[in-house]
PDB file of C-alpha atoms in Angstrom:
ATOM      1  CA  MET A 161      -3.296  28.560   7.002  1.00 45.00           C
ATOM      2  CA  ASP A 162      -3.979  30.067  10.354  1.00 59.00           C
ATOM      3  CA  ALA A 163      -3.462  27.055  12.479  1.00 85.00           C
ATOM      4  CA  GLN A 164      -1.726  24.289  12.323  1.00 95.00           C
ATOM      5  CA  LYS A 165      -2.485  20.968  10.532  1.00 97.00           C
ATOM      6  CA  LYS A 166      -2.560  17.972  13.381  1.00 98.00           C
ATOM      7  CA  ILE A 167      -1.627  14.864  11.085  1.00 98.00           C
ATOM      8  CA  CYS A 168      -2.800  10.901  12.280  1.00 98.00           C
ATOM      9  CA  ILE A 169      -0.717   8.815  10.218  1.00 98.00           C
ATOM     10  CA  ILE A 170      -3.115   5.618  10.074  1.00 98.00           C
ATOM     11  CA  GLY A 171      -1.571   2.001  10.238  1.00 98.00           C
ATOM     12  CA  SER A 172       2.521   1.857  11.234  1.00 97.00           C
ATOM     13  CA  GLY A 173       4.130  -1.440   9.116  1.00 95.00           C
ATOM     14  CA  ASN A 174       7.003  -1.266   6.830  1.00 96.00           C
ATOM     15  CA  TRP A 175       5.119   1.533   4.545  1.00 96.00           C
ATOM     16  CA  GLY A 176       3.714   3.301   7.066  1.00 97.00           C
ATOM     17  CA  SER A 177       7.164   3.075   9.045  1.00 98.00           C
ATOM     18  CA  ALA A 178       8.549   4.503   6.113  1.00 97.00           C
ATOM     19  CA  ILE A 179       6.295   7.589   5.623  1.00 98.00           C
ATOM     20  CA  ALA A 180       6.276   8.536   8.935  1.00 98.00           C
ATOM     21  CA  LYS A 181      10.020   9.651   9.105  1.00 98.00           C
ATOM     22  CA  ILE A 182       9.277  11.483   5.943  1.00 98.00           C
ATOM     23  CA  VAL A 183       6.036  13.178   7.424  1.00 98.00           C
ATOM     24  CA  GLY A 184       7.841  13.414  11.486  1.00 98.00           C
ATOM     25  CA  ALA A 185      10.662  15.129   9.727  1.00 98.00           C
ATOM     26  CA  ASN A 186       8.963  17.992   7.525  1.00 98.00           C
ATOM     27  CA  ALA A 187       6.366  18.118  10.231  1.00 98.00           C
ATOM     28  CA  ALA A 188       8.392  18.729  12.951  1.00 98.00           C
ATOM     29  CA  GLN A 189      10.145  21.840  10.416  1.00 97.00           C
ATOM     30  CA  ASN A 190       7.052  23.638   8.906  1.00 97.00           C
ATOM     31  CA  ALA A 191       5.306  25.881  10.177  1.00 96.00           C
ATOM     32  CA  LYS A 192       2.021  24.913   8.203  1.00 97.00           C
ATOM     33  CA  PHE A 193       1.855  21.889  10.731  1.00 98.00           C
ATOM     34  CA  ASP A 194       1.884  20.957  14.198  1.00 98.00           C
ATOM     35  CA  SER A 195       4.671  18.910  15.274  1.00 97.00           C
ATOM     36  CA  ARG A 196       3.185  15.830  16.977  1.00 98.00           C
ATOM     37  CA  VAL A 197       2.581  13.293  14.665  1.00 98.00           C
ATOM     38  CA  ASN A 198       0.227  10.901  16.122  1.00 98.00           C
ATOM     39  CA  MET A 199       1.009   7.465  14.070  1.00 98.00           C
ATOM     40  CA  TRP A 200      -1.387   4.625  15.116  1.00 98.00           C
ATOM     41  CA  VAL A 201       0.012   0.774  16.436  1.00 98.00           C
ATOM     42  CA  PHE A 202      -1.736  -2.154  16.172  1.00 96.00           C
ATOM     43  CA  GLU A 203      -1.057  -3.382  19.460  1.00 97.00           C
ATOM     44  CA  GLU A 204       1.402  -6.213  19.580  1.00 97.00           C
ATOM     45  CA  MET A 205       4.069  -7.897  21.552  1.00 97.00           C
ATOM     46  CA  VAL A 206       7.158  -7.840  20.695  1.00 96.00           C
ATOM     47  CA  ASP A 207      10.220  -9.386  23.003  1.00 95.00           C
ATOM     48  CA  GLY A 208       7.155  -9.598  26.106  1.00 97.00           C
ATOM     49  CA  ARG A 209       6.985  -5.890  25.396  1.00 98.00           C
ATOM     50  CA  LYS A 210       4.428  -3.564  23.461  1.00 98.00           C
ATOM     51  CA  LEU A 211       5.615  -2.472  20.534  1.00 98.00           C
ATOM     52  CA  THR A 212       4.042   1.451  20.536  1.00 98.00           C
ATOM     53  CA  GLU A 213       6.126   1.352  23.482  1.00 98.00           C
ATOM     54  CA  ILE A 214       9.614   0.456  22.142  1.00 98.00           C
ATOM     55  CA  ILE A 215       8.021   3.238  19.480  1.00 98.00           C
ATOM     56  CA  ASN A 216       8.283   5.893  21.783  1.00 98.00           C
ATOM     57  CA  THR A 217      11.488   4.764  23.522  1.00 98.00           C
ATOM     58  CA  GLN A 218      13.971   3.597  20.909  1.00 98.00           C
ATOM     59  CA  HIS A 219      12.109   5.410  18.158  1.00 98.00           C
ATOM     60  CA  GLU A 220      12.483   2.350  16.056  1.00 98.00           C
ATOM     61  CA  ASN A 221       9.557   0.228  14.539  1.00 98.00           C
ATOM     62  CA  VAL A 222      11.872  -3.263  15.849  1.00 97.00           C
ATOM     63  CA  LYS A 223       9.488  -5.417  14.224  1.00 96.00           C
ATOM     64  CA  TYR A 224       8.525  -4.069  10.604  1.00 96.00           C
ATOM     65  CA  LEU A 225      11.038  -1.205   9.719  1.00 97.00           C
ATOM     66  CA  PRO A 226      14.459  -2.755  12.357  1.00 97.00           C
ATOM     67  CA  GLY A 227      17.358   0.116  12.431  1.00 97.00           C
ATOM     68  CA  HIS A 228      15.871   3.415  11.159  1.00 97.00           C
ATOM     69  CA  LYS A 229      14.719   5.704  13.366  1.00 98.00           C
ATOM     70  CA  LEU A 230      12.020   7.432  13.771  1.00 98.00           C
ATOM     71  CA  PRO A 231      11.499  10.599  14.254  1.00 98.00           C
ATOM     72  CA  HIS A 232      11.330  11.894  18.439  1.00 98.00           C
ATOM     73  CA  ASN A 233       7.641  13.890  17.289  1.00 98.00           C
ATOM     74  CA  VAL A 234       5.944  10.377  15.640  1.00 98.00           C
ATOM     75  CA  ILE A 235       4.080   9.291  18.804  1.00 98.00           C
ATOM     76  CA  ALA A 236       2.446   5.618  18.438  1.00 98.00           C
ATOM     77  CA  VAL A 237      -0.528   5.514  19.488  1.00 98.00           C
ATOM     78  CA  PRO A 238      -2.447   2.262  20.162  1.00 98.00           C
ATOM     79  CA  ASP A 239      -6.135   2.744  19.780  1.00 98.00           C
ATOM     80  CA  LEU A 240      -7.640   4.156  16.671  1.00 98.00           C
ATOM     81  CA  VAL A 241     -10.065   6.782  17.716  1.00 98.00           C
ATOM     82  CA  GLU A 242      -6.957   8.237  19.933  1.00 98.00           C
ATOM     83  CA  ALA A 243      -4.787   8.343  17.240  1.00 98.00           C
ATOM     84  CA  VAL A 244      -7.658  10.323  14.662  1.00 98.00           C
ATOM     85  CA  SER A 245      -9.065  12.378  17.511  1.00 97.00           C
ATOM     86  CA  GLY A 246      -8.270  16.293  15.787  1.00 97.00           C
ATOM     87  CA  ALA A 247      -6.312  15.663  12.424  1.00 98.00           C
ATOM     88  CA  GLU A 248      -6.811  17.897   9.850  1.00 98.00           C
ATOM     89  CA  VAL A 249      -4.615  15.221   7.917  1.00 98.00           C
ATOM     90  CA  LEU A 250      -5.430  11.520   7.877  1.00 98.00           C
ATOM     91  CA  VAL A 251      -3.159   9.580   5.862  1.00 98.00           C
ATOM     92  CA  PHE A 252      -4.134   6.080   5.787  1.00 98.00           C
ATOM     93  CA  VAL A 253      -0.814   3.229   5.092  1.00 98.00           C
ATOM     94  CA  ILE A 254      -2.814  -0.156   5.650  1.00 96.00           C
ATOM     95  CA  PRO A 255      -3.008  -3.022   4.303  1.00 92.00           C
ATOM     96  CA  HIS A 256      -6.240  -2.992   1.806  1.00 90.00           C
ATOM     97  CA  GLN A 257      -8.599  -6.221   3.449  1.00 90.00           C
ATOM     98  CA  PHE A 258      -8.477  -4.072   6.532  1.00 94.00           C
ATOM     99  CA  ILE A 259      -9.994  -0.520   5.618  1.00 95.00           C
ATOM    100  CA  GLY A 260     -13.747  -1.457   5.649  1.00 94.00           C
ATOM    101  CA  LYS A 261     -13.194  -1.798   9.635  1.00 97.00           C
ATOM    102  CA  VAL A 262     -10.963   1.279  10.519  1.00 98.00           C
ATOM    103  CA  CYS A 263     -13.349   3.388   8.623  1.00 98.00           C
ATOM    104  CA  ASP A 264     -16.274   2.198  10.599  1.00 97.00           C
ATOM    105  CA  THR A 265     -14.472   2.836  13.480  1.00 98.00           C
ATOM    106  CA  ILE A 266     -13.132   6.417  13.006  1.00 98.00           C
ATOM    107  CA  LYS A 267     -16.603   7.803  10.911  1.00 95.00           C
ATOM    108  CA  ASP A 268     -18.112   9.717  13.614  1.00 94.00           C
ATOM    109  CA  LYS A 269     -14.992  10.544  15.497  1.00 97.00           C
ATOM    110  CA  ILE A 270     -13.141  12.172  12.589  1.00 97.00           C
ATOM    111  CA  ARG A 271     -12.707  16.026  11.761  1.00 96.00           C
ATOM    112  CA  LYS A 272     -15.741  16.015   9.223  1.00 95.00           C
ATOM    113  CA  ASP A 273     -12.999  18.912   7.077  1.00 96.00           C
ATOM    114  CA  ALA A 274     -10.684  16.508   7.636  1.00 97.00           C
ATOM    115  CA  LEU A 275      -7.599  15.610   4.658  1.00 98.00           C
ATOM    116  CA  GLY A 276      -7.248  11.965   3.424  1.00 98.00           C
ATOM    117  CA  LEU A 277      -4.977  10.914   1.732  1.00 98.00           C
ATOM    118  CA  SER A 278      -4.651   7.135   0.200  1.00 98.00           C
ATOM    119  CA  LEU A 279      -1.172   5.067  -0.663  1.00 97.00           C
ATOM    120  CA  ILE A 280      -3.633   1.653   0.146  1.00 95.00           C
ATOM    121  CA  LYS A 281      -2.334   0.103  -3.534  1.00 89.00           C
ATOM    122  CA  GLY A 282      -5.671  -2.162  -3.611  1.00 87.00           C
ATOM    123  CA  VAL A 283      -9.404  -2.663  -4.915  1.00 88.00           C
ATOM    124  CA  ASP A 284     -12.013  -3.861  -3.508  1.00 88.00           C
ATOM    125  CA  GLU A 285     -15.353  -5.520  -4.865  1.00 83.00           C
ATOM    126  CA  GLY A 286     -18.214  -2.719  -5.126  1.00 75.00           C
ATOM    127  CA  PRO A 287     -21.533  -4.385  -6.135  1.00 80.00           C
ATOM    128  CA  ASP A 288     -21.442  -3.328  -9.825  1.00 81.00           C
ATOM    129  CA  GLY A 289     -17.634  -3.679 -10.290  1.00 83.00           C
ATOM    130  CA  LEU A 290     -14.212  -2.195  -9.576  1.00 83.00           C
ATOM    131  CA  LYS A 291     -14.098  -0.220  -6.188  1.00 89.00           C
ATOM    132  CA  LEU A 292     -11.189   1.974  -5.468  1.00 93.00           C
ATOM    133  CA  ILE A 293      -9.585   2.257  -1.889  1.00 95.00           C
ATOM    134  CA  SER A 294     -10.640   6.136  -2.003  1.00 96.00           C
ATOM    135  CA  ASP A 295     -13.945   5.175  -2.897  1.00 94.00           C
ATOM    136  CA  VAL A 296     -14.660   3.094  -0.146  1.00 95.00           C
ATOM    137  CA  ILE A 297     -12.582   5.847   2.633  1.00 97.00           C
ATOM    138  CA  GLN A 298     -14.857   8.760   1.133  1.00 96.00           C
ATOM    139  CA  GLU A 299     -18.265   6.938   1.296  1.00 95.00           C
ATOM    140  CA  LYS A 300     -17.559   5.239   4.573  1.00 96.00           C
ATOM    141  CA  LEU A 301     -16.865   9.012   6.351  1.00 97.00           C
ATOM    142  CA  GLY A 302     -18.041  11.535   3.448  1.00 97.00           C
ATOM    143  CA  ILE A 303     -14.128  13.595   3.685  1.00 97.00           C
ATOM    144  CA  THR A 304     -12.045  14.493   0.385  1.00 96.00           C
ATOM    145  CA  ILE A 305      -9.375  11.814  -0.636  1.00 97.00           C
ATOM    146  CA  SER A 306      -6.726  11.903  -2.344  1.00 97.00           C
ATOM    147  CA  VAL A 307      -3.717   8.963  -3.204  1.00 97.00           C
ATOM    148  CA  LEU A 308       0.161   8.418  -3.318  1.00 97.00           C
ATOM    149  CA  MET A 309       1.435   6.171  -5.209  1.00 93.00           C
ATOM    150  CA  GLY A 310       4.519   5.338  -7.051  1.00 88.00           C
ATOM    151  CA  ALA A 311       7.982   3.326  -6.937  1.00 79.00           C
ATOM    152  CA  ASN A 312       8.091   3.630  -4.086  1.00 85.00           C
ATOM    153  CA  ILE A 313      10.112   0.423  -2.431  1.00 87.00           C
ATOM    154  CA  ALA A 314       9.514   1.053   1.277  1.00 93.00           C
ATOM    155  CA  ASN A 315      12.956   0.054   2.852  1.00 93.00           C
ATOM    156  CA  GLU A 316      14.824   2.205   0.210  1.00 93.00           C
ATOM    157  CA  VAL A 317      12.299   5.494   0.724  1.00 95.00           C
ATOM    158  CA  ALA A 318      13.932   4.900   4.511  1.00 95.00           C
ATOM    159  CA  GLU A 319      17.532   4.661   4.101  1.00 95.00           C
ATOM    160  CA  GLU A 320      16.729   7.898   1.681  1.00 94.00           C
ATOM    161  CA  LYS A 321      17.854   6.826  -1.836  1.00 90.00           C
ATOM    162  CA  PHE A 322      16.229   9.139  -4.794  1.00 85.00           C
ATOM    163  CA  CYS A 323      13.075   8.455  -6.771  1.00 87.00           C
ATOM    164  CA  GLU A 324       9.328   9.278  -7.501  1.00 86.00           C
ATOM    165  CA  THR A 325       6.043   9.153  -7.382  1.00 92.00           C
ATOM    166  CA  THR A 326       2.770  10.775  -7.371  1.00 93.00           C
ATOM    167  CA  ILE A 327      -0.514  12.376  -5.608  1.00 96.00           C
ATOM    168  CA  GLY A 328      -3.274  12.592  -6.907  1.00 94.00           C
ATOM    169  CA  CYS A 329      -5.589  14.964  -5.833  1.00 96.00           C
ATOM    170  CA  LYS A 330      -8.320  17.067  -7.751  1.00 93.00           C
ATOM    171  CA  ASN A 331      -8.384  20.033  -6.022  1.00 95.00           C
ATOM    172  CA  LYS A 332      -5.092  22.245  -6.382  1.00 94.00           C
ATOM    173  CA  ASP A 333      -4.802  23.126  -3.243  1.00 96.00           C
ATOM    174  CA  HIS A 334      -4.771  20.383  -1.443  1.00 97.00           C
ATOM    175  CA  GLY A 335      -2.866  19.032  -3.420  1.00 97.00           C
ATOM    176  CA  ALA A 336       0.119  21.569  -2.455  1.00 97.00           C
ATOM    177  CA  LEU A 337      -0.267  21.146   0.823  1.00 97.00           C
ATOM    178  CA  LEU A 338       0.277  17.770   0.981  1.00 98.00           C
ATOM    179  CA  LYS A 339       3.609  17.612  -1.703  1.00 97.00           C
ATOM    180  CA  GLU A 340       4.292  20.241   1.129  1.00 97.00           C
ATOM    181  CA  LEU A 341       3.506  17.574   3.533  1.00 98.00           C
ATOM    182  CA  MET A 342       5.660  14.295   1.536  1.00 97.00           C
ATOM    183  CA  GLN A 343       8.028  15.391   0.361  1.00 96.00           C
ATOM    184  CA  THR A 344      11.455  16.108   0.726  1.00 95.00           C
ATOM    185  CA  ARG A 345      14.848  15.480  -1.479  1.00 91.00           C
ATOM    186  CA  ASN A 346      15.053  12.172  -2.286  1.00 91.00           C
ATOM    187  CA  PHE A 347      11.250  11.938  -2.171  1.00 93.00           C
ATOM    188  CA  ARG A 348      10.283  13.730  -4.984  1.00 90.00           C
ATOM    189  CA  ILE A 349       6.324  14.443  -5.196  1.00 93.00           C
ATOM    190  CA  THR A 350       4.019  15.578  -8.836  1.00 90.00           C
ATOM    191  CA  VAL A 351       0.246  16.409  -7.859  1.00 93.00           C
ATOM    192  CA  VAL A 352      -2.385  15.260 -10.791  1.00 90.00           C
ATOM    193  CA  GLU A 353      -5.880  15.862 -11.073  1.00 90.00           C
ATOM    194  CA  GLU A 354      -6.364  12.339 -12.468  1.00 87.00           C
ATOM    195  CA  SER A 355      -6.467  10.410  -8.836  1.00 90.00           C
ATOM    196  CA  ASP A 356      -8.764   7.926  -9.992  1.00 90.00           C
ATOM    197  CA  VAL A 357      -6.168   6.844 -13.156  1.00 86.00           C
ATOM    198  CA  VAL A 358      -2.610   6.786 -10.442  1.00 88.00           C
ATOM    199  CA  GLU A 359      -4.645   4.543  -7.521  1.00 91.00           C
ATOM    200  CA  ILE A 360      -5.677   1.804 -10.157  1.00 89.00           C
ATOM    201  CA  CYS A 361      -2.380   2.062 -11.696  1.00 84.00           C
ATOM    202  CA  GLY A 362      -0.930   1.713  -8.048  1.00 86.00           C
ATOM    203  CA  ALA A 363      -3.108  -1.607  -7.344  1.00 86.00           C
ATOM    204  CA  LEU A 364      -2.807  -3.852 -10.605  1.00 85.00           C
ATOM    205  CA  LYS A 365       1.024  -3.465 -11.004  1.00 83.00           C
ATOM    206  CA  ASN A 366       0.936  -5.784  -7.999  1.00 85.00           C
ATOM    207  CA  VAL A 367      -0.895  -8.413  -9.468  1.00 87.00           C
ATOM    208  CA  VAL A 368       1.415  -7.838 -12.381  1.00 83.00           C
ATOM    209  CA  ALA A 369       4.451  -8.580  -9.746  1.00 86.00           C
ATOM    210  CA  VAL A 370       2.644 -11.590  -9.092  1.00 91.00           C
ATOM    211  CA  GLY A 371       3.976 -12.365 -12.364  1.00 87.00           C
ATOM    212  CA  ALA A 372       6.944 -11.451 -12.818  1.00 86.00           C
ATOM    213  CA  GLY A 373       8.086 -13.632  -9.726  1.00 90.00           C
ATOM    214  CA  PHE A 374       6.936 -16.764 -11.101  1.00 91.00           C
ATOM    215  CA  CYS A 375       8.985 -15.729 -13.659  1.00 87.00           C
ATOM    216  CA  ASP A 376      12.377 -16.032 -11.772  1.00 89.00           C
ATOM    217  CA  GLY A 377      11.036 -18.400  -9.767  1.00 94.00           C
ATOM    218  CA  LEU A 378      11.100 -20.810 -13.516  1.00 93.00           C
ATOM    219  CA  GLY A 379      14.580 -18.875 -14.380  1.00 92.00           C
ATOM    220  CA  PHE A 380      13.256 -17.111 -16.888  1.00 84.00           C
ATOM    221  CA  GLY A 381      15.532 -13.726 -18.469  1.00 74.00           C
ATOM    222  CA  ASP A 382      14.838 -10.933 -18.312  1.00 68.00           C
ATOM    223  CA  ASN A 383      13.178 -10.522 -21.592  1.00 67.00           C
ATOM    224  CA  THR A 384      10.470 -12.467 -20.890  1.00 72.00           C
ATOM    225  CA  LYS A 385       9.553 -10.670 -17.102  1.00 72.00           C
ATOM    226  CA  ALA A 386       9.695  -7.960 -19.352  1.00 68.00           C
ATOM    227  CA  ALA A 387       7.543  -8.471 -21.813  1.00 66.00           C
ATOM    228  CA  SER A 388       4.606  -8.633 -18.646  1.00 72.00           C
ATOM    229  CA  CYS A 389       6.329  -5.365 -17.219  1.00 56.00           C
ATOM    230  CA  GLY A 390       5.364  -1.663 -17.945  1.00 52.00           C
ATOM    231  CA  VAL A 391       7.345   1.443 -16.117  1.00 54.00           C
ATOM    232  CA  ALA A 392       8.574   2.805 -13.115  1.00 53.00           C
ATOM    233  CA  ASP A 393       6.267   1.417 -10.318  1.00 64.00           C
ATOM    234  CA  LEU A 394       5.493  -1.792 -11.699  1.00 69.00           C
ATOM    235  CA  ILE A 395       9.126  -2.341 -12.964  1.00 69.00           C
ATOM    236  CA  THR A 396      10.585  -1.042  -9.227  1.00 70.00           C
ATOM    237  CA  THR A 397       8.051  -4.089  -8.000  1.00 75.00           C
ATOM    238  CA  CYS A 398       8.455  -6.384 -10.428  1.00 77.00           C
ATOM    239  CA  TYR A 399      12.183  -6.338  -9.349  1.00 74.00           C
ATOM    240  CA  GLY A 400      12.687  -5.351  -5.704  1.00 76.00           C
ATOM    241  CA  GLY A 401       8.704  -5.401  -4.449  1.00 82.00           C
ATOM    242  CA  ARG A 402       7.752  -8.011  -1.940  1.00 88.00           C
ATOM    243  CA  ASN A 403       4.771  -9.469  -3.739  1.00 90.00           C
ATOM    244  CA  ARG A 404       7.658 -10.371  -6.526  1.00 89.00           C
ATOM    245  CA  ARG A 405      10.241 -12.146  -3.358  1.00 91.00           C
ATOM    246  CA  VAL A 406       6.791 -13.971  -2.286  1.00 92.00           C
ATOM    247  CA  ALA A 407       5.481 -15.543  -5.805  1.00 93.00           C
ATOM    248  CA  GLU A 408       9.470 -16.647  -6.209  1.00 93.00           C
ATOM    249  CA  ALA A 409       9.808 -18.674  -3.252  1.00 94.00           C
ATOM    250  CA  PHE A 410       6.198 -20.212  -5.065  1.00 91.00           C
ATOM    251  CA  ALA A 411       7.293 -21.257  -8.032  1.00 92.00           C
ATOM    252  CA  LYS A 412      11.162 -22.699  -6.734  1.00 93.00           C
ATOM    253  CA  THR A 413       9.523 -24.617  -3.301  1.00 92.00           C
ATOM    254  CA  GLY A 414       5.654 -25.078  -4.333  1.00 89.00           C
ATOM    255  CA  LYS A 415       4.636 -24.208  -0.804  1.00 91.00           C
ATOM    256  CA  SER A 416       1.760 -22.344  -0.569  1.00 89.00           C
ATOM    257  CA  ILE A 417       0.952 -18.505  -0.653  1.00 87.00           C
ATOM    258  CA  GLU A 418      -0.404 -18.175   3.098  1.00 88.00           C
ATOM    259  CA  GLU A 419       2.872 -20.383   4.192  1.00 90.00           C
ATOM    260  CA  LEU A 420       5.271 -18.535   2.426  1.00 91.00           C
ATOM    261  CA  GLU A 421       3.468 -14.993   3.527  1.00 88.00           C
ATOM    262  CA  LYS A 422       3.688 -16.096   6.728  1.00 90.00           C
ATOM    263  CA  GLU A 423       7.384 -17.431   6.896  1.00 92.00           C
ATOM    264  CA  MET A 424       8.795 -14.495   4.414  1.00 92.00           C
ATOM    265  CA  LEU A 425       6.563 -10.998   5.490  1.00 88.00           C
ATOM    266  CA  ASN A 426       7.400 -10.934   9.310  1.00 85.00           C
ATOM    267  CA  GLY A 427       3.122  -9.850   9.620  1.00 77.00           C
ATOM    268  CA  GLN A 428       2.874  -7.932   6.115  1.00 83.00           C
ATOM    269  CA  LYS A 429       0.368  -8.603   3.976  1.00 81.00           C
ATOM    270  CA  LEU A 430       0.642  -9.523   0.480  1.00 86.00           C
ATOM    271  CA  GLN A 431      -1.243  -7.656  -1.710  1.00 87.00           C
ATOM    272  CA  GLY A 432      -0.821  -8.885  -4.691  1.00 91.00           C
ATOM    273  CA  PRO A 433      -2.987 -12.039  -5.038  1.00 89.00           C
ATOM    274  CA  ALA A 434      -5.575 -10.429  -2.917  1.00 90.00           C
ATOM    275  CA  THR A 435      -5.622  -7.979  -6.156  1.00 93.00           C
ATOM    276  CA  ALA A 436      -5.656 -10.527  -8.541  1.00 93.00           C
ATOM    277  CA  ALA A 437      -8.804 -12.750  -7.166  1.00 93.00           C
ATOM    278  CA  GLU A 438     -10.939  -9.322  -6.764  1.00 93.00           C
ATOM    279  CA  VAL A 439      -9.774  -8.747 -10.030  1.00 92.00           C
ATOM    280  CA  HIS A 440     -11.080 -12.327 -11.678  1.00 94.00           C
ATOM    281  CA  HIS A 441     -14.276 -12.088  -9.146  1.00 94.00           C
ATOM    282  CA  ILE A 442     -15.089  -8.090 -11.678  1.00 91.00           C
ATOM    283  CA  LEU A 443     -13.784  -9.783 -15.090  1.00 91.00           C
ATOM    284  CA  THR A 444     -15.878 -13.064 -14.803  1.00 93.00           C
ATOM    285  CA  LEU A 445     -19.013 -10.195 -14.205  1.00 92.00           C
ATOM    286  CA  LYS A 446     -18.561  -7.980 -17.203  1.00 90.00           C
ATOM    287  CA  ASN A 447     -16.873 -11.150 -19.397  1.00 92.00           C
ATOM    288  CA  MET A 448     -14.272  -9.677 -19.504  1.00 89.00           C
ATOM    289  CA  VAL A 449     -11.851 -12.818 -18.225  1.00 87.00           C
ATOM    290  CA  HIS A 450     -10.607 -13.442 -22.068  1.00 84.00           C
ATOM    291  CA  LYS A 451      -9.328  -9.474 -22.287  1.00 80.00           C
ATOM    292  CA  PHE A 452      -6.437  -9.997 -19.463  1.00 84.00           C
ATOM    293  CA  PRO A 453      -4.595 -13.267 -19.572  1.00 82.00           C
ATOM    294  CA  LEU A 454      -1.512 -12.410 -16.765  1.00 84.00           C
ATOM    295  CA  PHE A 455      -4.353 -11.712 -14.728  1.00 89.00           C
ATOM    296  CA  ASN A 456      -5.879 -14.951 -14.978  1.00 91.00           C
ATOM    297  CA  ALA A 457      -2.952 -16.649 -14.701  1.00 91.00           C
ATOM    298  CA  VAL A 458      -2.106 -15.395 -11.818  1.00 92.00           C
ATOM    299  CA  TYR A 459      -6.041 -16.264 -10.430  1.00 93.00           C
ATOM    300  CA  GLN A 460      -5.373 -19.626 -11.178  1.00 92.00           C
ATOM    301  CA  ILE A 461      -1.786 -19.912 -10.041  1.00 91.00           C
ATOM    302  CA  CYS A 462      -3.084 -18.642  -6.852  1.00 90.00           C
ATOM    303  CA  TYR A 463      -6.118 -19.378  -6.361  1.00 90.00           C
ATOM    304  CA  GLN A 464      -6.923 -22.118  -7.871  1.00 90.00           C
ATOM    305  CA  GLY A 465      -4.357 -24.654  -8.611  1.00 87.00           C
ATOM    306  CA  HIS A 466      -2.798 -24.671 -11.656  1.00 90.00           C
ATOM    307  CA  PRO A 467       1.034 -25.721 -11.639  1.00 90.00           C
ATOM    308  CA  VAL A 468       2.969 -22.677 -11.583  1.00 90.00           C
ATOM    309  CA  GLY A 469       5.143 -23.559 -13.943  1.00 89.00           C
ATOM    310  CA  GLU A 470       2.616 -23.603 -16.900  1.00 86.00           C
ATOM    311  CA  PHE A 471       2.570 -20.354 -16.493  1.00 85.00           C
ATOM    312  CA  ILE A 472       4.354 -18.686 -19.288  1.00 77.00           C
ATOM    313  CA  SER A 473       1.802 -21.027 -21.907  1.00 79.00           C
ATOM    314  CA  CYS A 474      -1.421 -19.982 -19.552  1.00 78.00           C
ATOM    315  CA  LEU A 475      -0.463 -16.263 -20.805  1.00 73.00           C
ATOM    316  CA  GLN A 476      -0.240 -17.764 -24.513  1.00 63.00           C
ATOM    317  CA  ASN A 477      -3.327 -19.713 -23.799  1.00 57.00           C
ATOM    318  CA  HIS A 478      -7.365 -18.428 -24.099  1.00 50.00           C
ATOM    319  CA  PRO A 479      -8.324 -19.127 -20.115  1.00 43.00           C
ATOM    320  CA  GLU A 480     -10.706 -21.363 -21.086  1.00 45.00           C
ATOM    321  CA  HIS A 481      -8.629 -23.553 -21.642  1.00 41.00           C
ATOM    322  CA  MET A 482      -6.787 -23.654 -19.194  1.00 40.00           C
TER     323      MET A 482
END
């Protein structure tokens, strides 16, 4: 660990900005890291000003994480190639729908020895079935990728409320370095080698959260919701996450997911329904839809016009009868 490692955060939404708060503070204090942290910001205008300009002068992402100051050493960069230039650690935190385009843009512009850390919850459809986002990044960029997934509502992380998270990393040295970059007193990290398991749980829990939101919108109790939930990340997102919130409004208002996304999320993207569609396609190819009634019910309601009021009966019926 001779030269200080340069960090780039690729993404600057709600979660990306919360992570920038942690990474910026840690990089400023730890001699292993260059204190300047680049954060790629998709440029947009907010009240007549460029978002990057606001972040770099007010040190606050007023659109996606209002009310939280970012460390002064986190620098918003609107040009993706410029942001990643020379970075030895690349932290990917963008909606999973955009990862292919981002990787194509930077594939010949990054260091070959860069370490990647994906905080992206979602899956992609490969020709032979499910593809993890980390695999998409690894194949396109040829770099080593680890993942960070946990019960982490972005605003609570930014407020420094205590939470736990997991880094999945096959290389112990890389895992230790990434833990140093990410861990704080209130953001506790466990490093495990099973990165694939960590990532798939992080992706699929968003589909379950949509189901939990339907339960809330239909006025069912906590016992009903608990019947479709697991632990930690799953429980947290089922009570506090955006997938649950929008799904509740969907059940109550009858508006489409797209309308509600625009109305409620201020430009953020919903991961649960898109993941449900990708998973459904793969389950159909594998002839396994019947084994995953919750995922199928969420898909049918989000994309097939199936009445949300029949959500619970969908879980009890064979999907061929839906």
